[in-house]
Short mmCIF file of N, CA and C in Angstrom, two decimals:
data_model
loop_
_atom_site.label_atom_id
_atom_site.label_comp_id
_atom_site.label_asym_id
_atom_site.label_seq_id
_atom_site.Cartn_x
_atom_site.Cartn_y
_atom_site.Cartn_z
N MET A 120 0.84 -1.25 0.13
CA MET A 120 -0.05 0.04 -0.01
C MET A 120 0.96 1.06 0.00
N ALA A 121 0.68 2.11 -0.99
CA ALA A 121 1.40 3.10 -1.03
C ALA A 121 0.72 4.44 -0.29
N PHE A 122 1.52 5.08 0.63
CA PHE A 122 0.84 5.96 1.50
C PHE A 122 0.95 7.37 0.79
N LEU A 123 2.10 7.71 -0.05
CA LEU A 123 2.25 8.77 -0.81
C LEU A 123 2.52 8.50 -2.08
N LYS A 124 2.07 9.07 -3.04
CA LYS A 124 2.63 9.06 -4.52
C LYS A 124 3.32 10.13 -5.20
N PRO A 125 4.62 10.00 -4.86
CA PRO A 125 5.54 11.05 -5.13
C PRO A 125 5.30 11.58 -6.64
N GLU A 126 5.32 10.47 -7.45
CA GLU A 126 5.20 11.02 -9.04
C GLU A 126 3.92 11.91 -9.08
N GLU A 127 2.80 11.62 -8.46
CA GLU A 127 1.33 12.39 -8.66
C GLU A 127 1.51 13.70 -7.92
N ILE A 128 2.26 13.84 -6.86
CA ILE A 128 2.26 14.82 -6.01
C ILE A 128 3.41 16.09 -6.75
N VAL A 129 4.47 15.46 -7.03
CA VAL A 129 5.44 16.35 -7.93
C VAL A 129 4.73 17.19 -9.22
N LYS A 130 3.77 16.59 -9.71
CA LYS A 130 3.28 17.36 -10.84
C LYS A 130 2.31 18.43 -10.43
N LYS A 131 2.23 18.50 -9.18
CA LYS A 131 1.29 19.61 -8.78
C LYS A 131 2.33 20.53 -8.13
N LEU A 132 3.53 20.53 -8.08
CA LEU A 132 4.43 21.47 -7.51
C LEU A 132 5.06 22.36 -8.46
N PRO A 133 5.37 23.58 -8.14
CA PRO A 133 5.81 24.54 -9.25
C PRO A 133 7.24 24.43 -9.50
N LEU A 134 7.26 23.34 -10.65
CA LEU A 134 8.64 23.01 -10.94
C LEU A 134 8.92 23.54 -12.30
N GLU A 135 10.10 24.04 -12.68
CA GLU A 135 10.37 24.52 -14.05
C GLU A 135 11.61 24.31 -14.40
N GLU A 136 11.99 24.31 -15.57
CA GLU A 136 13.32 23.98 -16.09
C GLU A 136 14.40 24.91 -15.51
N GLY A 137 15.53 24.24 -15.13
CA GLY A 137 16.60 25.27 -14.38
C GLY A 137 16.25 25.42 -13.01
N LEU A 138 15.24 24.90 -12.28
CA LEU A 138 15.09 25.22 -10.99
C LEU A 138 15.95 24.76 -10.00
N MET A 139 16.28 25.33 -8.94
CA MET A 139 17.06 24.81 -7.87
C MET A 139 16.43 24.16 -6.81
N VAL A 140 16.29 23.02 -6.28
CA VAL A 140 15.26 22.32 -5.20
C VAL A 140 16.21 21.89 -4.34
N ALA A 141 15.76 21.76 -2.81
CA ALA A 141 16.40 21.40 -1.81
C ALA A 141 15.27 20.14 -1.27
N ASP A 142 15.51 19.06 -1.17
CA ASP A 142 14.84 18.15 -0.87
C ASP A 142 15.50 17.69 0.67
N LEU A 143 14.92 18.36 1.73
CA LEU A 143 15.22 18.66 3.10
C LEU A 143 14.79 17.24 3.93
N GLY A 144 15.77 16.28 4.32
CA GLY A 144 15.42 15.20 5.07
C GLY A 144 14.96 14.18 3.87
N ALA A 145 15.89 14.22 2.82
CA ALA A 145 15.46 13.42 1.46
C ALA A 145 15.32 11.77 1.80
N GLY A 146 15.67 11.25 2.84
CA GLY A 146 15.51 9.77 2.90
C GLY A 146 15.95 8.90 1.95
N VAL A 147 14.92 8.29 1.39
CA VAL A 147 15.31 7.59 0.21
C VAL A 147 15.39 8.04 -1.18
N GLY A 148 14.85 9.18 -0.93
CA GLY A 148 14.75 10.02 -2.45
C GLY A 148 13.45 9.89 -3.08
N ALA A 149 12.47 9.50 -2.43
CA ALA A 149 11.10 9.36 -3.01
C ALA A 149 10.82 10.44 -3.74
N PHE A 150 11.22 11.90 -3.32
CA PHE A 150 10.88 12.88 -4.04
C PHE A 150 11.99 13.50 -4.90
N THR A 151 13.33 13.26 -4.53
CA THR A 151 14.34 13.71 -5.05
C THR A 151 14.44 13.38 -6.71
N ILE A 152 14.22 11.93 -6.87
CA ILE A 152 14.36 11.42 -8.13
C ILE A 152 13.01 12.02 -9.03
N PRO A 153 12.10 11.75 -8.65
CA PRO A 153 10.98 12.32 -9.63
C PRO A 153 10.90 13.97 -9.81
N ILE A 154 11.43 14.78 -8.88
CA ILE A 154 11.80 16.17 -9.12
C ILE A 154 12.94 16.33 -9.90
N ALA A 155 14.02 15.61 -9.97
CA ALA A 155 14.92 15.75 -10.79
C ALA A 155 14.69 15.41 -12.09
N ARG A 156 13.93 14.53 -12.70
CA ARG A 156 13.36 14.16 -13.88
C ARG A 156 12.50 15.31 -14.68
N ASN A 157 12.14 16.40 -13.59
CA ASN A 157 11.20 17.42 -14.06
C ASN A 157 11.63 18.83 -14.19
N ILE A 158 13.09 18.91 -13.76
CA ILE A 158 13.76 20.29 -14.01
C ILE A 158 14.82 20.42 -14.72
N GLY A 159 15.04 19.48 -15.76
CA GLY A 159 16.10 19.90 -16.73
C GLY A 159 17.39 20.06 -16.36
N GLU A 160 17.88 21.24 -16.55
CA GLU A 160 19.42 21.67 -16.32
C GLU A 160 19.33 21.90 -14.78
N GLY A 161 18.26 21.99 -13.99
CA GLY A 161 18.32 22.59 -12.69
C GLY A 161 18.74 21.43 -11.83
N ARG A 162 18.64 21.67 -10.37
CA ARG A 162 19.57 20.83 -9.58
C ARG A 162 18.81 20.31 -8.36
N VAL A 163 18.61 19.22 -7.87
CA VAL A 163 18.29 18.87 -6.69
C VAL A 163 19.36 18.64 -5.74
N TYR A 164 19.30 19.22 -4.44
CA TYR A 164 19.98 18.93 -3.48
C TYR A 164 19.50 18.07 -2.47
N ALA A 165 19.92 16.69 -2.45
CA ALA A 165 19.22 16.08 -1.29
C ALA A 165 19.89 15.92 -0.33
N VAL A 166 19.37 16.46 0.87
CA VAL A 166 19.86 16.57 2.17
C VAL A 166 19.51 15.68 3.14
N ASP A 167 20.54 14.77 4.07
CA ASP A 167 19.88 14.01 4.94
C ASP A 167 21.11 13.78 5.90
N ILE A 168 20.74 13.52 7.23
CA ILE A 168 21.74 13.21 8.23
C ILE A 168 22.09 11.75 8.22
N ILE A 169 21.54 10.92 7.42
CA ILE A 169 22.10 9.39 7.31
C ILE A 169 22.64 9.32 6.14
N GLN A 170 23.82 8.90 6.11
CA GLN A 170 24.52 8.72 4.90
C GLN A 170 24.40 7.74 3.84
N GLU A 171 23.96 6.69 4.55
CA GLU A 171 23.73 5.44 3.86
C GLU A 171 22.45 5.52 3.00
N LEU A 172 21.47 6.39 3.46
CA LEU A 172 20.38 6.99 2.39
C LEU A 172 20.83 7.83 1.21
N LEU A 173 21.65 8.65 1.62
CA LEU A 173 22.32 9.49 0.29
C LEU A 173 23.08 8.84 -0.63
N THR A 174 23.59 7.52 -0.15
CA THR A 174 24.36 6.87 -0.86
C THR A 174 23.49 6.19 -2.00
N GLY A 175 22.20 5.67 -1.29
CA GLY A 175 21.14 5.17 -2.20
C GLY A 175 20.57 5.86 -3.21
N ILE A 176 20.40 7.20 -2.88
CA ILE A 176 20.02 8.23 -3.63
C ILE A 176 20.83 8.68 -4.83
N LYS A 177 21.96 8.74 -4.63
CA LYS A 177 23.18 8.71 -5.70
C LYS A 177 23.08 7.56 -6.75
N LYS A 178 22.82 6.55 -6.05
CA LYS A 178 22.91 5.26 -7.00
C LYS A 178 21.58 5.19 -7.70
N SER A 179 20.42 5.56 -7.32
CA SER A 179 19.26 5.64 -8.00
C SER A 179 19.70 6.68 -9.16
N ALA A 180 20.19 7.81 -8.60
CA ALA A 180 19.92 8.90 -9.97
C ALA A 180 20.92 8.45 -11.19
N GLN A 181 22.26 7.79 -10.72
CA GLN A 181 22.98 7.35 -11.47
C GLN A 181 22.57 6.24 -12.61
N ARG A 182 21.65 5.37 -11.86
CA ARG A 182 20.75 4.27 -12.71
C ARG A 182 20.00 4.85 -13.71
N GLU A 183 19.31 6.13 -13.27
CA GLU A 183 18.30 6.86 -14.23
C GLU A 183 19.21 7.79 -15.05
N GLY A 184 20.56 7.99 -15.06
CA GLY A 184 21.11 8.77 -15.90
C GLY A 184 20.71 10.22 -15.37
N LEU A 185 20.55 10.52 -14.20
CA LEU A 185 20.27 11.79 -13.75
C LEU A 185 21.72 12.45 -13.19
N SER A 186 22.05 13.65 -13.92
CA SER A 186 23.20 14.07 -13.43
C SER A 186 22.94 15.26 -12.62
N ASN A 187 21.70 15.66 -12.40
CA ASN A 187 21.24 16.94 -11.70
C ASN A 187 20.86 16.61 -10.19
N VAL A 188 21.46 15.49 -9.51
CA VAL A 188 21.35 15.34 -8.11
C VAL A 188 22.40 15.46 -7.32
N GLU A 189 22.41 16.29 -6.46
CA GLU A 189 23.75 16.30 -5.73
C GLU A 189 23.30 15.99 -4.32
N ILE A 190 24.02 15.06 -3.64
CA ILE A 190 23.72 14.77 -2.08
C ILE A 190 24.51 15.37 -1.32
N ILE A 191 23.96 16.05 -0.13
CA ILE A 191 24.61 16.71 1.13
C ILE A 191 24.27 15.93 2.29
N TRP A 192 25.46 15.65 3.04
CA TRP A 192 25.22 15.28 4.51
C TRP A 192 25.07 16.34 5.29
N GLY A 193 24.07 16.61 5.64
CA GLY A 193 23.97 17.66 6.56
C GLY A 193 22.70 17.61 7.47
N ASP A 194 22.52 18.46 8.46
CA ASP A 194 21.52 18.60 9.31
C ASP A 194 20.65 19.57 8.97
N ILE A 195 19.42 19.39 8.63
CA ILE A 195 18.35 20.32 8.44
C ILE A 195 17.68 21.32 9.60
N GLU A 196 17.94 20.69 10.80
CA GLU A 196 17.37 21.41 11.90
C GLU A 196 18.12 22.42 12.42
N GLU A 197 19.43 22.70 11.81
CA GLU A 197 20.40 23.91 12.20
C GLU A 197 20.45 24.64 11.01
N VAL A 198 20.49 26.13 11.14
CA VAL A 198 20.84 27.23 10.34
C VAL A 198 22.06 26.88 9.93
N GLY A 199 22.29 26.61 8.33
CA GLY A 199 23.51 26.54 8.05
C GLY A 199 23.85 25.01 7.93
N GLY A 200 23.11 24.18 8.59
CA GLY A 200 23.30 22.70 8.53
C GLY A 200 23.17 22.07 6.88
N THR A 201 22.62 22.75 6.07
CA THR A 201 22.38 22.15 4.91
C THR A 201 23.59 22.32 4.01
N LYS A 202 24.52 23.46 4.49
CA LYS A 202 25.43 23.71 3.44
C LYS A 202 25.17 24.23 2.08
N ILE A 203 24.02 24.59 1.95
CA ILE A 203 23.78 25.20 0.95
C ILE A 203 23.67 26.89 0.89
N ALA A 204 23.90 27.47 -0.17
CA ALA A 204 24.18 29.02 0.01
C ALA A 204 22.92 29.63 0.38
N ASP A 205 22.95 30.81 0.94
CA ASP A 205 21.65 31.79 0.91
C ASP A 205 20.99 32.14 -0.19
N GLY A 206 19.68 32.07 -0.16
CA GLY A 206 18.94 32.44 -1.57
C GLY A 206 19.36 31.81 -2.79
N LEU A 207 19.79 30.50 -2.67
CA LEU A 207 19.81 29.57 -3.99
C LEU A 207 18.66 29.07 -4.50
N ILE A 208 17.72 28.58 -3.41
CA ILE A 208 16.82 27.54 -3.75
C ILE A 208 15.43 28.18 -4.32
N GLY A 209 14.58 27.65 -5.22
CA GLY A 209 13.38 28.02 -5.65
C GLY A 209 12.17 27.23 -4.90
N LEU A 210 12.59 26.30 -4.71
CA LEU A 210 11.84 25.12 -3.92
C LEU A 210 12.41 24.18 -2.99
N ALA A 211 11.86 24.68 -1.58
CA ALA A 211 12.39 23.39 -0.67
C ALA A 211 11.11 22.38 -0.37
N VAL A 212 11.45 21.06 -0.06
CA VAL A 212 10.73 20.09 0.07
C VAL A 212 10.96 19.52 1.33
N LEU A 213 9.82 19.40 2.09
CA LEU A 213 9.91 18.53 3.41
C LEU A 213 8.86 17.58 3.52
N VAL A 214 9.31 16.37 3.25
CA VAL A 214 8.19 15.49 3.28
C VAL A 214 8.23 14.18 4.30
N ASN A 215 7.40 14.14 5.14
CA ASN A 215 7.42 13.16 6.30
C ASN A 215 8.72 13.47 7.18
N VAL A 216 9.08 14.72 7.45
CA VAL A 216 10.09 15.23 8.18
C VAL A 216 9.85 15.81 9.55
N LEU A 217 8.62 16.51 9.63
CA LEU A 217 8.32 17.19 10.68
C LEU A 217 8.12 16.48 11.98
N PHE A 218 7.39 15.33 11.67
CA PHE A 218 7.10 14.62 12.65
C PHE A 218 8.08 13.85 13.47
N GLN A 219 9.29 13.79 12.82
CA GLN A 219 10.42 13.19 13.36
C GLN A 219 11.33 14.31 13.93
N ALA A 220 11.15 15.78 13.80
CA ALA A 220 12.19 16.61 14.06
C ALA A 220 11.88 16.97 15.54
N GLU A 221 13.42 17.36 16.06
CA GLU A 221 13.02 18.13 17.59
C GLU A 221 13.05 19.41 17.21
N HIS A 222 13.60 19.93 16.44
CA HIS A 222 13.96 21.21 16.21
C HIS A 222 13.23 21.66 14.78
N LYS A 223 11.98 21.97 15.12
CA LYS A 223 11.10 22.14 13.91
C LYS A 223 11.39 23.74 13.59
N GLU A 224 11.51 24.71 14.51
CA GLU A 224 11.73 26.03 13.96
C GLU A 224 13.10 26.10 13.47
N GLY A 225 14.12 25.36 13.76
CA GLY A 225 15.22 25.37 13.08
C GLY A 225 15.22 24.97 11.62
N ILE A 226 14.31 23.80 11.34
CA ILE A 226 14.30 23.57 9.84
C ILE A 226 13.31 24.66 9.10
N VAL A 227 12.62 25.36 9.94
CA VAL A 227 11.99 26.43 8.97
C VAL A 227 12.85 27.71 8.75
N ALA A 228 13.77 27.94 9.84
CA ALA A 228 14.64 29.18 9.53
C ALA A 228 15.80 28.58 8.50
N GLU A 229 16.27 27.33 8.35
CA GLU A 229 17.07 26.97 7.42
C GLU A 229 16.44 27.09 6.08
N ALA A 230 15.29 26.47 5.78
CA ALA A 230 14.50 26.48 4.70
C ALA A 230 14.47 28.02 4.12
N LYS A 231 13.96 28.97 5.20
CA LYS A 231 14.19 30.50 4.82
C LYS A 231 15.55 30.66 4.25
N ARG A 232 16.32 30.54 5.05
CA ARG A 232 17.70 31.24 4.55
C ARG A 232 18.27 30.59 3.38
N ILE A 233 17.83 29.45 2.90
CA ILE A 233 18.22 29.00 1.51
C ILE A 233 17.39 29.28 0.37
N LEU A 234 16.37 29.76 0.74
CA LEU A 234 15.25 30.12 -0.35
C LEU A 234 15.62 31.52 -0.64
N LYS A 235 15.25 31.61 -2.28
CA LYS A 235 15.19 32.87 -2.96
C LYS A 235 13.86 33.55 -2.21
N ASN A 236 13.84 35.12 -2.46
CA ASN A 236 12.70 35.50 -2.11
C ASN A 236 11.45 35.06 -3.02
N ASN A 237 10.27 34.89 -2.75
CA ASN A 237 9.22 34.36 -3.17
C ASN A 237 9.40 32.80 -3.62
N GLY A 238 10.46 32.31 -3.11
CA GLY A 238 10.48 30.81 -3.38
C GLY A 238 9.57 30.15 -2.46
N TYR A 239 9.41 28.74 -2.71
CA TYR A 239 8.44 27.88 -2.30
C TYR A 239 8.96 26.89 -1.21
N VAL A 240 8.14 26.40 -0.36
CA VAL A 240 8.27 25.25 0.63
C VAL A 240 7.13 24.27 0.35
N PHE A 241 7.32 23.08 0.12
CA PHE A 241 6.20 22.19 -0.08
C PHE A 241 6.44 21.32 1.14
N VAL A 242 5.33 21.23 2.12
CA VAL A 242 5.52 20.28 3.34
C VAL A 242 4.25 19.32 3.06
N ALA A 243 4.59 17.96 3.12
CA ALA A 243 3.62 17.02 3.36
C ALA A 243 4.21 16.10 4.59
N ASP A 244 3.14 15.94 5.36
CA ASP A 244 3.43 15.26 6.37
C ASP A 244 1.97 14.40 6.89
N TRP A 245 2.29 13.59 7.94
CA TRP A 245 1.11 12.65 8.28
C TRP A 245 0.01 13.41 8.99
N ASN A 246 -1.33 12.94 8.49
CA ASN A 246 -2.29 13.99 9.29
C ASN A 246 -2.97 12.95 10.41
N GLY A 247 -2.52 12.09 10.77
CA GLY A 247 -2.85 11.04 11.88
C GLY A 247 -1.93 9.81 12.09
N SER A 248 -2.08 9.27 13.25
CA SER A 248 -1.52 7.97 13.56
C SER A 248 -2.00 6.71 12.62
N PHE A 249 -3.31 6.95 12.43
CA PHE A 249 -4.28 5.66 11.93
C PHE A 249 -3.54 4.38 12.49
N GLY A 250 -3.83 4.47 13.69
CA GLY A 250 -3.86 3.09 14.47
C GLY A 250 -2.36 2.58 14.39
N GLY A 251 -1.31 3.46 14.40
CA GLY A 251 0.14 2.99 14.31
C GLY A 251 0.50 3.03 12.92
N ILE A 252 -0.10 2.99 11.69
CA ILE A 252 0.34 3.04 10.50
C ILE A 252 1.31 3.91 10.38
N GLY A 253 1.02 5.25 10.87
CA GLY A 253 1.80 6.40 10.89
C GLY A 253 2.74 6.45 12.00
N PRO A 254 3.04 7.85 12.36
CA PRO A 254 3.99 7.91 13.51
C PRO A 254 3.10 7.83 14.87
N LYS A 255 3.67 7.84 15.96
CA LYS A 255 2.86 7.85 17.12
C LYS A 255 2.23 9.05 17.32
N GLU A 256 0.81 9.04 17.69
CA GLU A 256 -0.13 10.13 17.99
C GLU A 256 0.51 11.38 18.39
N SER A 257 1.37 11.24 19.28
CA SER A 257 2.13 12.32 20.07
C SER A 257 3.08 12.90 19.15
N ASP A 258 3.56 12.29 17.99
CA ASP A 258 4.48 12.91 17.10
C ASP A 258 4.03 13.49 16.07
N VAL A 259 2.55 13.10 15.59
CA VAL A 259 1.85 13.97 14.70
C VAL A 259 2.08 15.41 14.76
N VAL A 260 2.28 16.10 13.63
CA VAL A 260 2.36 17.58 13.49
C VAL A 260 1.17 17.83 12.58
N THR A 261 -0.06 18.48 13.33
CA THR A 261 -1.13 18.91 12.58
C THR A 261 -0.79 19.88 11.54
N LYS A 262 -1.88 19.88 10.52
CA LYS A 262 -1.65 20.86 9.54
C LYS A 262 -1.77 22.45 9.99
N GLU A 263 -2.61 22.43 10.98
CA GLU A 263 -2.84 23.81 11.53
C GLU A 263 -1.63 24.19 12.54
N ALA A 264 -0.66 23.28 12.91
CA ALA A 264 0.59 23.42 13.53
C ALA A 264 1.67 24.11 12.59
N VAL A 265 1.54 23.42 11.43
CA VAL A 265 2.42 23.50 10.36
C VAL A 265 2.19 25.02 10.07
N LYS A 266 0.89 25.21 9.54
CA LYS A 266 0.64 26.56 9.15
C LYS A 266 0.90 27.66 10.06
N LYS A 267 0.73 27.56 11.42
CA LYS A 267 1.18 28.43 12.22
C LYS A 267 2.60 28.77 12.27
N LEU A 268 3.40 27.49 12.24
CA LEU A 268 4.87 27.64 12.39
C LEU A 268 5.51 28.37 11.09
N PHE A 269 4.90 28.09 9.72
CA PHE A 269 5.40 28.70 8.80
C PHE A 269 4.95 30.35 8.74
N LEU A 270 3.54 30.55 9.02
CA LEU A 270 3.05 31.88 8.77
C LEU A 270 3.67 33.14 9.91
N ASN A 271 4.07 32.32 10.94
CA ASN A 271 5.09 33.05 12.03
C ASN A 271 6.53 33.31 11.81
N SER A 272 6.78 32.63 10.68
CA SER A 272 8.11 32.69 10.21
C SER A 272 8.65 33.32 8.87
N GLY A 273 7.46 34.46 8.52
CA GLY A 273 7.64 34.85 7.02
C GLY A 273 7.37 34.37 5.96
N PHE A 274 6.40 33.39 6.12
CA PHE A 274 5.97 32.59 4.91
C PHE A 274 4.25 32.90 4.61
N ALA A 275 3.83 32.88 3.58
CA ALA A 275 2.22 32.98 3.21
C ALA A 275 1.99 31.49 2.89
N LEU A 276 0.78 31.23 3.03
CA LEU A 276 0.22 29.86 2.77
C LEU A 276 -0.12 30.13 1.05
N TYR A 277 0.42 29.13 -0.04
CA TYR A 277 0.18 29.59 -1.39
C TYR A 277 -1.08 28.68 -1.90
N ASN A 278 -0.96 27.55 -1.44
CA ASN A 278 -1.82 26.32 -1.90
C ASN A 278 -1.73 25.32 -0.84
N GLU A 279 -2.80 24.43 -0.92
CA GLU A 279 -2.91 23.24 -0.58
C GLU A 279 -3.24 22.04 -1.51
N ILE A 280 -2.42 21.12 -1.34
CA ILE A 280 -2.17 20.21 -2.19
C ILE A 280 -2.32 18.85 -1.69
N ASP A 281 -3.43 18.16 -2.58
CA ASP A 281 -3.91 16.84 -2.12
C ASP A 281 -2.43 15.90 -2.11
N ALA A 282 -2.23 15.22 -0.93
CA ALA A 282 -1.35 14.33 -0.72
C ALA A 282 -1.62 13.08 -0.66
N GLY A 283 -2.88 12.66 -0.75
CA GLY A 283 -3.65 11.45 -0.60
C GLY A 283 -4.21 11.33 0.82
N GLU A 284 -4.50 10.20 1.22
CA GLU A 284 -5.45 9.78 2.18
C GLU A 284 -4.82 9.98 3.65
N TYR A 285 -3.46 9.95 3.65
CA TYR A 285 -2.68 9.79 5.04
C TYR A 285 -2.00 11.17 5.45
N HIS A 286 -1.96 12.09 4.25
CA HIS A 286 -1.02 13.00 4.63
C HIS A 286 -1.73 14.30 3.93
N TYR A 287 -1.32 15.36 4.47
CA TYR A 287 -1.67 16.84 3.99
C TYR A 287 -0.65 17.31 3.18
N GLY A 288 -0.89 18.41 2.36
CA GLY A 288 0.09 18.98 1.50
C GLY A 288 -0.05 20.44 1.55
N LEU A 289 1.02 21.20 1.87
CA LEU A 289 0.91 22.53 2.01
C LEU A 289 2.09 23.25 1.35
N LEU A 290 1.87 24.16 0.53
CA LEU A 290 2.90 25.01 -0.36
C LEU A 290 2.70 26.52 0.38
N PHE A 291 4.01 26.39 0.62
CA PHE A 291 4.25 28.01 1.17
C PHE A 291 5.15 28.88 0.34
N ARG A 292 4.85 30.27 0.52
CA ARG A 292 5.96 31.12 -0.53
C ARG A 292 6.56 32.13 0.61
N LYS A 293 7.88 32.23 0.40
CA LYS A 293 8.74 32.79 1.28
C LYS A 293 8.41 34.55 0.87
N LEU A 294 7.88 35.26 2.10
CA LEU A 294 7.64 36.80 1.77
C LEU A 294 9.00 37.67 1.66
#
């Protein structure tokens, strides 16, 4: 059973040729690879704190002949932790990350730092525990909590994106 359908969700994101994208907390690259296919000469920076996952992403990109994926071993919860230059990114992606994060405000601050003015952040996360299929109930970060976190940090809600039955999808724009 697929909880998220990255290929379908990616089609709903503001992607364009040459876009610079940061997949923050990239995991196995479920979003990195489909995004890389859709931005031509652009670049996807896949950032994660677990090196083995990044190695897997690099291998997947090579298998598909995608030369526009760059892996970065870094801490997305720390300002400067992604090692990405200020204002470089047009779209940051945070999928199934916030429920695991200790320092959510740090993630938002780092996303804001690396984003261009009017850049976007796409957040998809669990909208419940679903009897243990998702995260522990106490770890679920509600859609309202995410809205508050971003709206209080200099972002505007741009769009809500259907992310399937188990997740919400929110697209914010940096003001």
